[in-house]
Coordinates of C-alpha atoms in Angstrom, one line a residue:
M1 CA -7.7 15.7 -11.2
S2 CA -5.0 16.5 -11.8
G3 CA -4.4 13.1 -14.2
L4 CA -7.5 13.7 -15.9
A5 CA -5.7 17.5 -16.3
R6 CA -3.1 15.5 -17.8
V7 CA -5.3 13.1 -20.2
L8 CA -6.9 16.1 -21.8
A9 CA -3.8 18.1 -22.1
R10 CA -1.9 15.4 -23.8
Q11 CA -5.4 14.9 -26.6
G12 CA -4.5 18.8 -27.8
V13 CA -7.4 20.6 -25.0
H14 CA -5.8 23.6 -23.9
V15 CA -5.7 23.2 -20.0
T16 CA -5.9 25.2 -16.6
G17 CA -6.7 25.0 -13.8
S18 CA -6.7 25.5 -10.5
D19 CA -6.0 25.3 -6.2
L20 CA -6.3 26.2 -2.9
R21 CA -2.4 26.7 -2.8
E22 CA 0.9 25.7 -4.1
S23 CA 2.0 21.9 -4.1
P24 CA 3.8 19.8 -5.9
T25 CA 1.2 18.8 -8.5
L26 CA 0.7 21.9 -8.9
E27 CA 4.4 21.8 -10.4
A28 CA 4.5 18.8 -11.7
L29 CA 0.9 19.9 -14.0
R30 CA 3.6 23.0 -15.4
R31 CA 6.3 21.5 -15.9
E32 CA 5.1 17.9 -17.5
A33 CA 2.2 18.8 -18.2
G34 CA 2.2 23.0 -19.9
I35 CA -1.1 23.5 -18.7
V36 CA -1.9 27.0 -16.7
A37 CA -2.1 25.5 -12.9
T38 CA -2.3 28.4 -10.5
A39 CA -2.6 28.0 -6.4
G40 CA -5.9 29.9 -5.4
H41 CA -9.0 30.7 -6.6
Q42 CA -10.5 33.9 -8.3
A43 CA -12.8 34.5 -10.6
A44 CA -10.4 36.0 -12.7
N45 CA -9.0 32.3 -13.7
V46 CA -12.4 30.7 -15.4
Q47 CA -12.6 33.7 -17.5
D48 CA -12.1 32.1 -20.7
A49 CA -13.2 28.7 -20.1
G50 CA -15.7 26.7 -22.2
L51 CA -15.8 24.2 -19.6
V52 CA -15.2 24.4 -15.7
V53 CA -15.1 21.1 -14.4
V54 CA -15.1 20.8 -10.6
S55 CA -13.3 18.5 -7.7
A56 CA -16.2 16.8 -4.6
A57 CA -13.4 19.0 -2.3
V58 CA -15.4 22.3 -3.9
R59 CA -18.5 23.8 -1.9
G60 CA -21.0 25.9 -3.2
G61 CA -19.0 30.0 -2.7
N62 CA -16.7 29.4 -4.9
P63 CA -15.0 32.5 -6.3
E64 CA -14.7 30.5 -9.5
I65 CA -17.6 28.6 -10.0
T66 CA -20.1 31.7 -9.1
A67 CA -18.2 33.2 -11.9
A68 CA -19.2 31.2 -14.0
Q69 CA -22.9 30.5 -13.3
A70 CA -22.8 34.5 -14.2
A71 CA -20.9 33.6 -17.1
G72 CA -23.3 31.3 -18.5
I73 CA -20.6 28.9 -18.9
P74 CA -20.9 25.0 -18.3
I75 CA -19.7 23.2 -15.2
V76 CA -20.3 19.2 -14.6
S77 CA -18.5 17.5 -11.2
R78 CA -15.0 15.8 -12.5
A79 CA -17.0 12.1 -12.0
E80 CA -19.3 13.8 -14.6
M81 CA -16.5 14.8 -17.0
L82 CA -14.8 11.2 -16.0
G83 CA -17.9 9.8 -17.1
R84 CA -18.1 11.5 -20.8
M85 CA -14.5 11.1 -21.6
M86 CA -15.1 6.3 -20.8
N87 CA -17.4 7.2 -23.1
R88 CA -15.7 7.6 -26.3
Y89 CA -13.7 4.6 -25.8
P90 CA -14.7 1.1 -27.0
H91 CA -13.1 -0.4 -24.6
S92 CA -14.2 0.2 -21.1
I93 CA -12.5 -1.1 -17.8
A94 CA -13.8 1.1 -13.8
V95 CA -12.4 -0.6 -11.1
T96 CA -14.0 0.4 -7.7
G97 CA -14.2 -1.5 -3.7
T98 CA -13.4 0.6 -0.9
H99 CA -10.2 -0.1 -0.4
G100 CA -7.2 -1.4 -2.9
K101 CA -8.6 0.4 -5.9
T102 CA -5.8 2.6 -6.4
T103 CA -3.8 -1.1 -6.6
T104 CA -5.3 -2.8 -8.1
T105 CA -5.5 -0.2 -11.0
G106 CA -1.5 0.0 -10.3
M107 CA -1.3 -3.9 -11.4
I108 CA -3.8 -4.1 -14.0
A109 CA -1.9 -1.2 -15.8
T110 CA 1.2 -2.5 -15.9
M111 CA 0.0 -5.5 -16.9
L112 CA -1.3 -3.9 -20.2
D113 CA 1.8 -1.8 -20.5
I114 CA 4.3 -4.7 -20.8
A115 CA 1.1 -6.0 -23.3
G116 CA 1.7 -3.5 -25.7
L117 CA -1.9 -2.3 -25.5
D118 CA -1.3 1.4 -25.0
A119 CA -4.4 2.3 -23.2
T120 CA -5.6 5.4 -22.0
V121 CA -5.1 5.1 -17.5
L122 CA -6.0 7.1 -15.2
I123 CA -5.1 5.6 -11.3
G124 CA -5.1 7.8 -8.1
G125 CA -1.4 7.3 -7.1
D126 CA 1.8 7.7 -9.1
L127 CA 2.5 4.2 -11.1
P128 CA 7.0 5.0 -11.6
R129 CA 6.2 2.9 -15.0
L130 CA 3.8 6.0 -16.7
G131 CA 5.9 8.8 -14.9
G132 CA 2.6 9.7 -12.9
N133 CA -0.8 9.1 -12.6
A134 CA -1.9 8.9 -15.9
R135 CA -1.1 7.9 -19.6
A136 CA -3.4 9.6 -23.2
G137 CA -2.6 6.3 -25.1
D138 CA -3.8 6.2 -28.4
S139 CA -5.9 2.3 -29.1
G140 CA -9.3 2.2 -28.4
L141 CA -8.8 1.0 -24.6
F142 CA -9.8 2.8 -20.9
L143 CA -8.7 2.4 -17.6
T144 CA -9.4 4.1 -14.6
E145 CA -10.6 4.1 -10.5
A146 CA -13.1 4.5 -9.9
C147 CA -13.8 6.4 -7.1
E148 CA -17.8 5.1 -5.2
A149 CA -17.3 8.2 -2.0
Y150 CA -20.3 10.8 -3.1
D151 CA -22.1 8.1 -5.6
S152 CA -19.0 9.3 -8.1
F153 CA -18.8 6.7 -10.4
L154 CA -22.3 6.2 -11.2
D155 CA -21.0 8.5 -13.5
L156 CA -19.4 6.0 -15.3
T157 CA -20.9 2.9 -17.8
P158 CA -17.5 0.6 -18.5
A159 CA -18.2 -2.7 -20.2
L160 CA -15.6 -4.1 -17.4
A161 CA -15.5 -3.9 -13.8
V162 CA -14.0 -4.5 -10.7
I163 CA -15.1 -4.4 -7.4
T164 CA -12.9 -5.4 -4.9
N165 CA -15.1 -5.2 -1.9
I166 CA -17.4 -3.2 -0.1
E167 CA -17.7 -1.5 3.4
A168 CA -18.9 1.2 5.0
D169 CA -17.2 4.1 4.6
H170 CA -18.1 7.6 3.5
L171 CA -20.9 7.6 6.3
D172 CA -21.1 11.3 6.0
Y173 CA -22.2 10.9 3.1
Y174 CA -23.9 7.5 3.2
G175 CA -25.2 7.3 6.3
D176 CA -24.9 3.8 6.7
L177 CA -23.8 0.4 5.2
E178 CA -26.7 0.0 3.5
N179 CA -26.8 3.1 2.1
V180 CA -23.4 2.2 0.8
L181 CA -24.9 -1.6 -1.2
R182 CA -27.2 0.7 -3.0
S183 CA -25.3 2.9 -4.4
F184 CA -22.2 -0.3 -5.6
R185 CA -25.8 -1.9 -6.3
Q186 CA -26.9 1.1 -9.2
F187 CA -23.2 0.7 -9.8
L188 CA -23.3 -3.0 -10.8
S189 CA -26.2 -2.4 -12.8
Q190 CA -24.3 0.4 -15.4
V191 CA -21.7 -2.5 -15.8
T192 CA -22.5 -3.1 -20.0
E193 CA -20.4 -6.8 -20.2
T194 CA -18.6 -8.4 -17.5
A195 CA -17.9 -7.7 -13.8
V196 CA -15.4 -9.1 -11.8
L197 CA -16.3 -9.2 -8.1
C198 CA -13.8 -11.0 -4.5
G199 CA -16.2 -14.0 -3.7
D200 CA -14.3 -13.6 -0.1
D201 CA -16.3 -10.3 1.0
S202 CA -19.6 -11.1 2.0
N203 CA -20.8 -7.0 1.1
I204 CA -20.0 -8.7 -2.0
R205 CA -21.7 -12.0 -2.3
R206 CA -24.5 -10.0 -1.0
L207 CA -25.3 -8.4 -4.8
I208 CA -24.3 -12.1 -6.2
A209 CA -27.2 -13.5 -4.7
E210 CA -29.4 -10.5 -6.1
D211 CA -28.0 -11.7 -9.7
R212 CA -30.0 -10.9 -12.5
G213 CA -28.6 -11.6 -14.9
T214 CA -26.7 -9.5 -16.4
P215 CA -23.4 -7.8 -16.2
A216 CA -21.9 -11.4 -16.5
I217 CA -20.0 -12.1 -12.8
V218 CA -16.1 -13.3 -12.9
T219 CA -15.2 -14.4 -8.9
Y220 CA -11.9 -14.5 -6.8
G221 CA -10.4 -15.6 -4.0
L222 CA -9.1 -17.7 -1.2
S223 CA -12.4 -19.7 -1.2
S224 CA -13.4 -22.7 -2.5
H225 CA -17.2 -21.6 -4.1
V226 CA -14.9 -18.6 -6.5
C227 CA -13.7 -18.6 -10.4
L228 CA -10.8 -18.0 -10.8
R229 CA -9.0 -19.2 -7.2
A230 CA -5.3 -18.3 -5.0
C231 CA -3.7 -22.1 -4.0
D232 CA -0.1 -22.2 -2.1
L233 CA 0.4 -19.0 -0.6
A234 CA 3.0 -18.4 0.5
L235 CA 3.6 -15.0 2.3
D236 CA 6.3 -14.1 4.5
G237 CA 8.8 -11.5 3.4
M238 CA 8.4 -9.0 0.0
R239 CA 7.7 -11.1 -1.7
P240 CA 4.4 -13.5 -2.1
S241 CA 3.9 -16.6 -4.4
Y242 CA 1.1 -18.2 -4.5
T243 CA -1.2 -21.1 -7.7
V244 CA -3.9 -19.8 -9.5
Y245 CA -7.1 -22.0 -10.5
R246 CA -10.3 -21.2 -12.5
H247 CA -12.0 -23.9 -10.8
D248 CA -9.5 -27.4 -11.0
T249 CA -7.4 -26.0 -14.0
R250 CA -4.5 -25.1 -13.0
L251 CA -3.3 -21.9 -15.1
G252 CA 0.0 -20.8 -13.2
A253 CA 2.3 -19.3 -11.2
V254 CA 2.4 -15.4 -9.8
T255 CA 5.4 -14.2 -7.8
L256 CA 4.3 -10.1 -6.4
A257 CA 7.0 -7.2 -5.4
V258 CA 4.1 -5.6 -3.1
P259 CA 3.5 -7.2 0.0
G260 CA 0.7 -9.2 2.3
L261 CA -3.0 -11.2 1.4
H262 CA -4.9 -7.9 0.6
N263 CA -2.6 -8.1 -2.4
V264 CA -3.1 -11.4 -2.9
L265 CA -6.7 -10.7 -3.8
N266 CA -5.7 -7.0 -5.1
S267 CA -3.7 -9.0 -7.7
L268 CA -6.0 -12.1 -8.2
A269 CA -8.3 -9.2 -9.5
A270 CA -5.6 -7.8 -11.9
V271 CA -4.9 -11.5 -13.1
S272 CA -9.4 -12.0 -14.1
V273 CA -9.0 -8.9 -16.4
G274 CA -6.8 -10.2 -17.5
L275 CA -8.4 -12.8 -18.8
Q276 CA -11.5 -11.4 -19.7
L277 CA -9.1 -9.5 -22.0
E278 CA -7.1 -12.5 -23.3
L279 CA -3.8 -12.0 -23.5
P280 CA -0.8 -14.5 -22.4
W281 CA 0.1 -16.2 -19.1
A282 CA 2.9 -15.0 -19.7
Q283 CA 2.2 -11.4 -19.9
I284 CA -0.1 -11.5 -17.3
A285 CA 2.7 -13.0 -14.8
D286 CA 5.2 -10.9 -15.8
G287 CA 2.6 -7.7 -15.5
L288 CA 2.3 -8.3 -11.4
A289 CA 6.0 -10.0 -10.6
Q290 CA 7.1 -6.0 -12.3
F291 CA 4.5 -4.9 -10.2
T292 CA 6.8 -2.4 -7.7
G293 CA 3.3 -0.5 -6.0
T294 CA 1.5 2.8 -6.6
G295 CA 2.9 5.8 -4.6
R296 CA 1.9 6.4 -0.8
R297 CA 0.5 2.4 -0.9
F298 CA 3.9 0.9 1.2
E299 CA 6.7 3.1 -0.4
R300 CA 9.4 2.0 0.7
L301 CA 11.4 6.6 1.6
G302 CA 14.3 4.8 2.2
E303 CA 16.8 4.0 5.8
T304 CA 18.0 5.9 7.6
A305 CA 22.3 6.1 8.3
S306 CA 21.5 3.3 11.9
G307 CA 19.2 0.7 9.8
T308 CA 15.5 2.4 10.7
L309 CA 13.7 1.5 7.4
V310 CA 11.3 4.1 6.5
I311 CA 7.3 3.3 4.6
D312 CA 4.9 5.7 4.3
D313 CA 0.5 4.6 3.2
Y314 CA -2.1 5.6 2.3
A315 CA -4.2 4.1 4.6
H316 CA -7.1 5.6 6.3
H317 CA -9.6 3.9 7.4
P318 CA -8.8 0.3 10.5
T319 CA -9.3 -2.3 8.0
E320 CA -6.9 -0.7 5.7
I321 CA -4.9 0.1 9.2
R322 CA -4.8 -3.0 10.3
A323 CA -4.0 -4.6 6.7
T324 CA -0.5 -2.2 5.9
L325 CA 0.5 -3.5 9.3
A326 CA 0.3 -6.9 8.5
A327 CA 2.0 -7.2 5.4
A328 CA 4.7 -4.9 7.1
R329 CA 4.6 -7.9 10.6
R330 CA 4.9 -10.4 7.8
A331 CA 7.3 -8.7 5.3
H332 CA 9.7 -7.3 8.1
P333 CA 9.4 -10.0 10.7
E334 CA 12.9 -8.7 12.2
R335 CA 12.4 -5.5 12.7
R336 CA 9.7 -3.4 15.8
I337 CA 6.7 -1.8 13.8
V338 CA 6.3 2.1 14.7
A339 CA 3.1 3.7 13.5
V340 CA 2.3 7.0 13.1
F341 CA -1.1 7.3 11.9
Q342 CA -3.1 11.8 11.6
P343 CA -6.3 10.7 11.5
H344 CA -8.5 11.3 8.0
L345 CA -11.6 13.2 8.8
P346 CA -13.3 14.0 11.7
S347 CA -16.8 12.3 10.7
R348 CA -14.4 9.5 9.9
T349 CA -12.8 9.3 12.3
Q350 CA -16.0 9.6 14.6
D351 CA -17.5 6.4 12.3
F352 CA -14.9 4.7 13.6
K353 CA -13.6 5.5 16.4
R354 CA -13.5 2.2 18.3
Q355 CA -12.1 0.0 15.7
F356 CA -9.1 2.2 14.9
A357 CA -8.3 1.7 18.5
E358 CA -8.1 -1.2 17.6
S359 CA -6.2 -1.6 14.3
F360 CA -2.6 -1.0 15.2
G361 CA -2.4 -4.7 16.8
D362 CA 0.8 -5.4 14.6
A363 CA 2.3 -2.0 15.8
D364 CA 4.9 -2.5 18.7
F365 CA 5.1 1.2 19.2
V366 CA 1.3 4.1 17.7
V367 CA 2.2 8.1 18.1
L368 CA -1.4 9.4 16.7
T369 CA -2.1 13.3 15.9
D370 CA -3.7 15.8 15.2
I371 CA -7.2 15.7 12.6
Y372 CA -6.5 16.1 9.5
L373 CA -9.7 18.2 8.4
A374 CA -9.5 18.2 4.6
R375 CA -13.1 19.6 3.7
E376 CA -14.5 19.1 6.7
Q377 CA -15.5 21.2 10.0
P378 CA -14.4 20.4 13.1
I379 CA -16.9 18.1 15.5
E380 CA -17.1 18.9 19.4
G381 CA -15.7 16.5 21.1
V382 CA -13.9 14.2 18.5
T383 CA -9.8 15.3 18.1
G384 CA -6.2 13.7 17.9
A385 CA -6.4 13.4 21.4
G386 CA -9.4 11.0 22.8
L387 CA -9.0 8.7 19.7
A388 CA -4.7 8.3 21.4
A389 CA -7.1 7.5 24.5
L390 CA -8.7 4.7 23.3
T391 CA -6.1 3.8 22.0
A392 CA -4.3 4.1 24.6
D393 CA -7.0 1.6 26.7
R394 CA -6.6 -0.9 24.2
R395 CA -3.3 -0.9 24.1
G396 CA -1.5 0.4 27.4
A397 CA -0.4 3.9 27.0
E398 CA 3.0 2.4 26.8
H399 CA 2.4 1.8 23.3
V400 CA 0.7 4.7 22.7
A401 CA 1.8 8.4 22.4
Y402 CA 0.4 11.8 21.6
V403 CA 1.5 14.2 19.2
A404 CA -0.6 17.1 18.6
D405 CA 2.1 19.5 16.2
K406 CA 2.2 17.0 13.0
A407 CA 4.9 19.5 13.2
Q408 CA 7.3 18.3 16.3
I409 CA 6.7 14.4 14.8
P410 CA 10.2 14.2 13.1
A411 CA 11.9 15.5 16.8
R412 CA 9.4 13.2 18.8
L413 CA 10.5 9.7 16.9
A414 CA 14.2 10.5 17.8
D415 CA 13.0 9.5 21.3
M416 CA 10.5 6.8 19.8
V417 CA 12.9 5.5 17.4
C418 CA 15.3 2.3 17.8
P419 CA 18.5 1.2 15.3
G420 CA 16.6 -1.3 13.3
D421 CA 12.9 -0.2 13.5
L422 CA 10.7 -0.3 10.7
L423 CA 8.8 3.6 11.0
I424 CA 5.6 3.7 9.2
T425 CA 3.1 6.5 8.1
L426 CA -0.6 6.5 7.8
G427 CA -3.4 8.8 6.2
A428 CA -4.8 10.2 3.6
G429 CA -3.5 13.6 5.0
D430 CA 0.0 15.3 5.0
I431 CA 1.6 12.9 7.8
R432 CA 3.4 11.7 4.6
T433 CA 6.2 15.0 6.1
A434 CA 6.5 14.0 9.0
A435 CA 7.7 10.8 7.6
E436 CA 10.5 12.5 5.3
E437 CA 11.7 14.6 7.5
F438 CA 12.7 12.2 10.2
L439 CA 14.7 10.9 7.3
A440 CA 16.7 14.4 6.2
R441 CA 17.0 14.6 10.3
E442 CA 18.1 11.5 11.0
G443 CA 20.5 11.1 7.6
A444 CA 19.8 8.5 4.7
A445 CA 22.0 5.6 4.7
A446 CA 24.8 5.7 2.2

């Protein structure tokens, strides 16, 4: 929502907004974009509005929605507003998938910036090169991250789309994987020109097998059957590298500034987009080399005076946790890894509890805390303590701790973290604050 607000304000629209409580996001909107951003939802906030845009997190009974309905003010979802914006641009790109959307969009945005294409961009995380999570460009090119939750991406009809992977998630809405696939199938049918798909993903291959002729399909991955393939992989350390082949033709070498096999795949998607846009290889490779990550994606927060490296990551699905910890292990094999995980949503914790418990294999020690409820209500019997117990059964009790109160985590970590360790916080809630407070408590390295 904040990115959408920034772009609209930059384009001359008078934008106001509100959120449940005060936050750095609201402060930044006021300071940087001149937007009237209010803490708290109340009817008075919409009295002068010509249109009300609502995020998926807002439920019925909200006083602003009620007031808008009473006043006859049109109400649209964020996804519908994003679709309206996209339709104003002759060239549009949407990046979706269960995992890797934000990073892949950030890689493409960096590439476009280096190429001087002045695209309008919306990303699900802050990209330092843009100075935030959005930028209003002056060209006819539009790039956005497209969220698959609650069928949001079905309001979009991009010319070019990326699907990074497909996996069961958001089962509180979809119910099962087949419904997830049905939604992605519909999205794919709405792409007007070309779809860039990860050919290594088994669920995406199911969609490819149903190829109806439109859109045109370009595949990428590590497998021999894809159109665009990464070979000669070197994954150790913070700068993975590989060589790109289009079928049997060598295109060039790529070196990344973000770790992990998952980022190799994300970057291959970005390469595919660059080639579709006919960018010179030098600009494609330079864009990937200069991409240093987005906010909350393996983000380095600092290092303590005793040498503990502190990282924060948005991973909140078992597959994401596994990939992030594998990247941490590859990047820092000499460090002991302490992972602090805040489960996100009772429904997701219930749906994937066994997978969560088995996802911490590359961590030496795991700390779990209570579930971040976000938009949901508690589910009886689904708790952070229960997930911690299940994880302890898999890993051994000596490798797992449960700290119910997140506020107590920084102090407790003092007894769990050793000099030279890698501490990584994981989750889509507010667990980052625990990492920041630990870093402040221990003192940052000079």
